[in-house]
Amino acid sequence: MYEVKPRNGDELHPLVGLGAYNRCFIQAQSDISCAMEDEAGRCIAGLVGWQADGLAMVDVLWVEEAFRGQGLGTRLLRFAEEAGRTRGARLMELNTFGFQAPGFYEKQGYRRFAALEGVIGQYGHYFYVKEL
């Protein structure tokens, strides 16, 4: 019998065959990740994202606390939107928790299309989309 064993996701991700399976259906796929560094070369903000055909997706958007409120997140998001758009994406999708940045994404023109309330303590998990 096959045994289920815990594994680290970063270690396991390349071993899982989903990427090869998905490539049978996705015509164009690319990485739209980007980052910003301080003068010392230390990452102070970053976005991890990808584009597949007509969809671009933000997995992670983060700005170090000391640098928030300076427009870095907006610049990263705009970069990823443009990267997705030039590669054929028509929509950008992302998700965030209530204690993170739902208001920020709404100011950037994203529309909430789903919500799971009270899933992390009192906070919800929100799903957004924007037409590119």
GROMACS .gro file of C-alpha atoms in nm:
model
  132
    1MET     CA    1   0.000   0.000   0.000
    2TYR     CA    2   0.117   0.353  -0.071
    3GLU     CA    3   0.196   0.563   0.234
    4VAL     CA    4   0.129   0.936   0.259
    5LYS     CA    5   0.437   1.115   0.394
    6PRO     CA    6   0.480   1.480   0.486
    7ARG     CA    7   0.718   1.671   0.253
    8ASN     CA    8   0.842   2.026   0.223
    9GLY     CA    9   0.648   2.205  -0.052
   10ASP     CA   10   0.956   2.372  -0.205
   11GLU     CA   11   1.123   2.032  -0.225
   12LEU     CA   12   0.815   1.858  -0.360
   13HIS     CA   13   0.695   2.111  -0.617
   14PRO     CA   14   0.943   2.012  -0.892
   15LEU     CA   15   0.862   1.644  -0.842
   16VAL     CA   16   0.488   1.675  -0.892
   17GLY     CA   17   0.381   1.617  -1.253
   18LEU     CA   18   0.115   1.889  -1.265
   19GLY     CA   19   0.338   2.128  -1.462
   20ALA     CA   20   0.389   1.879  -1.744
   21TYR     CA   21   0.018   1.799  -1.749
   22ASN     CA   22  -0.077   2.169  -1.760
   23ARG     CA   23   0.158   2.235  -2.051
   24CYS     CA   24  -0.066   2.011  -2.266
   25PHE     CA   25  -0.336   2.280  -2.236
   26ILE     CA   26  -0.150   2.609  -2.183
   27GLN     CA   27  -0.012   2.762  -2.502
   28ALA     CA   28   0.205   3.036  -2.347
   29GLN     CA   29   0.340   3.050  -1.992
   30SER     CA   30   0.589   3.290  -1.840
   31ASP     CA   31   0.721   3.424  -1.512
   32ILE     CA   32   0.620   3.783  -1.434
   33SER     CA   33   0.799   3.807  -1.097
   34CYS     CA   34   0.988   4.125  -1.008
   35ALA     CA   35   1.168   4.283  -0.711
   36MET     CA   36   1.314   4.607  -0.578
   37GLU     CA   37   1.640   4.634  -0.385
   38ASP     CA   38   1.791   4.897  -0.158
   39GLU     CA   39   2.135   5.051  -0.215
   40ALA     CA   40   2.301   4.750  -0.049
   41GLY     CA   41   2.129   4.506  -0.286
   42ARG     CA   42   1.886   4.375  -0.022
   43CYS     CA   43   1.534   4.288  -0.140
   44ILE     CA   44   1.289   4.540   0.007
   45ALA     CA   45   0.986   4.451  -0.208
   46GLY     CA   46   0.890   4.172  -0.441
   47LEU     CA   47   0.614   4.015  -0.643
   48VAL     CA   48   0.598   3.649  -0.741
   49GLY     CA   49   0.366   3.588  -1.032
   50TRP     CA   50   0.309   3.403  -1.356
   51GLN     CA   51   0.111   3.429  -1.676
   52ALA     CA   52  -0.060   3.145  -1.863
   53ASP     CA   53  -0.240   3.234  -2.184
   54GLY     CA   54  -0.510   3.489  -2.094
   55LEU     CA   55  -0.456   3.480  -1.716
   56ALA     CA   56  -0.188   3.645  -1.506
   57MET     CA   57  -0.165   3.554  -1.138
   58VAL     CA   58   0.002   3.718  -0.839
   59ASP     CA   59   0.108   3.457  -0.584
   60VAL     CA   60   0.291   3.693  -0.345
   61LEU     CA   61   0.328   4.071  -0.319
   62TRP     CA   62   0.534   4.201  -0.029
   63VAL     CA   63   0.689   4.533   0.070
   64GLU     CA   64   0.914   4.555   0.376
   65GLU     CA   65   0.733   4.750   0.646
   66ALA     CA   66   0.983   5.039   0.657
   67PHE     CA   67   0.924   5.104   0.285
   68ARG     CA   68   0.544   5.088   0.278
   69GLY     CA   69   0.344   5.392   0.173
   70GLN     CA   70   0.602   5.497  -0.087
   71GLY     CA   71   0.432   5.345  -0.392
   72LEU     CA   72   0.661   5.041  -0.423
   73GLY     CA   73   0.373   4.793  -0.418
   74THR     CA   74   0.191   4.990  -0.685
   75ARG     CA   75   0.502   4.994  -0.904
   76LEU     CA   76   0.553   4.618  -0.867
   77LEU     CA   77   0.189   4.548  -0.945
   78ARG     CA   78   0.195   4.774  -1.252
   79PHE     CA   79   0.512   4.602  -1.376
   80ALA     CA   80   0.349   4.258  -1.342
   81GLU     CA   81   0.026   4.376  -1.505
   82GLU     CA   82   0.216   4.513  -1.804
   83ALA     CA   83   0.431   4.198  -1.827
   84GLY     CA   84   0.117   3.984  -1.827
   85ARG     CA   85  -0.062   4.210  -2.076
   86THR     CA   86   0.226   4.208  -2.325
   87ARG     CA   87   0.228   3.827  -2.309
   88GLY     CA   88  -0.144   3.803  -2.386
   89ALA     CA   89  -0.309   3.802  -2.043
   90ARG     CA   90  -0.651   3.965  -2.029
   91LEU     CA   91  -0.706   3.918  -1.656
   92MET     CA   92  -0.491   3.946  -1.343
   93GLU     CA   93  -0.600   3.743  -1.042
   94LEU     CA   94  -0.476   3.753  -0.681
   95ASN     CA   95  -0.585   3.678  -0.328
   96THR     CA   96  -0.519   3.836   0.010
   97PHE     CA   97  -0.621   3.803   0.373
   98GLY     CA   98  -0.812   4.072   0.561
   99PHE     CA   99  -0.505   4.157   0.771
  100GLN     CA  100  -0.296   4.207   0.457
  101ALA     CA  101  -0.401   4.447   0.182
  102PRO     CA  102  -0.756   4.420   0.046
  103GLY     CA  103  -0.795   4.800   0.043
  104PHE     CA  104  -0.470   4.841  -0.150
  105TYR     CA  105  -0.588   4.608  -0.427
  106GLU     CA  106  -0.926   4.780  -0.449
  107LYS     CA  107  -0.746   5.117  -0.492
  108GLN     CA  108  -0.550   4.956  -0.778
  109GLY     CA  109  -0.873   4.872  -0.963
  110TYR     CA  110  -0.916   4.510  -0.853
  111ARG     CA  111  -1.269   4.376  -0.801
  112ARG     CA  112  -1.343   4.122  -0.529
  113PHE     CA  113  -1.516   3.820  -0.679
  114ALA     CA  114  -1.517   3.583  -0.380
  115ALA     CA  115  -1.466   3.588  -0.006
  116LEU     CA  116  -1.428   3.336   0.274
  117GLU     CA  117  -1.506   3.515   0.599
  118GLY     CA  118  -1.352   3.431   0.936
  119VAL     CA  119  -1.101   3.171   0.813
  120ILE     CA  120  -0.791   3.311   0.990
  121GLY     CA  121  -0.930   3.409   1.329
  122GLN     CA  122  -1.164   3.697   1.254
  123TYR     CA  123  -1.005   3.769   0.916
  124GLY     CA  124  -1.135   3.672   0.576
  125HIS     CA  125  -0.962   3.544   0.263
  126TYR     CA  126  -1.046   3.758  -0.041
  127PHE     CA  127  -1.011   3.689  -0.412
  128TYR     CA  128  -0.965   3.967  -0.668
  129VAL     CA  129  -0.954   4.011  -1.044
  130LYS     CA  130  -0.873   4.299  -1.278
  131GLU     CA  131  -0.919   4.330  -1.651
  132LEU     CA  132  -0.592   4.414  -1.820
   0.00000   0.00000   0.00000
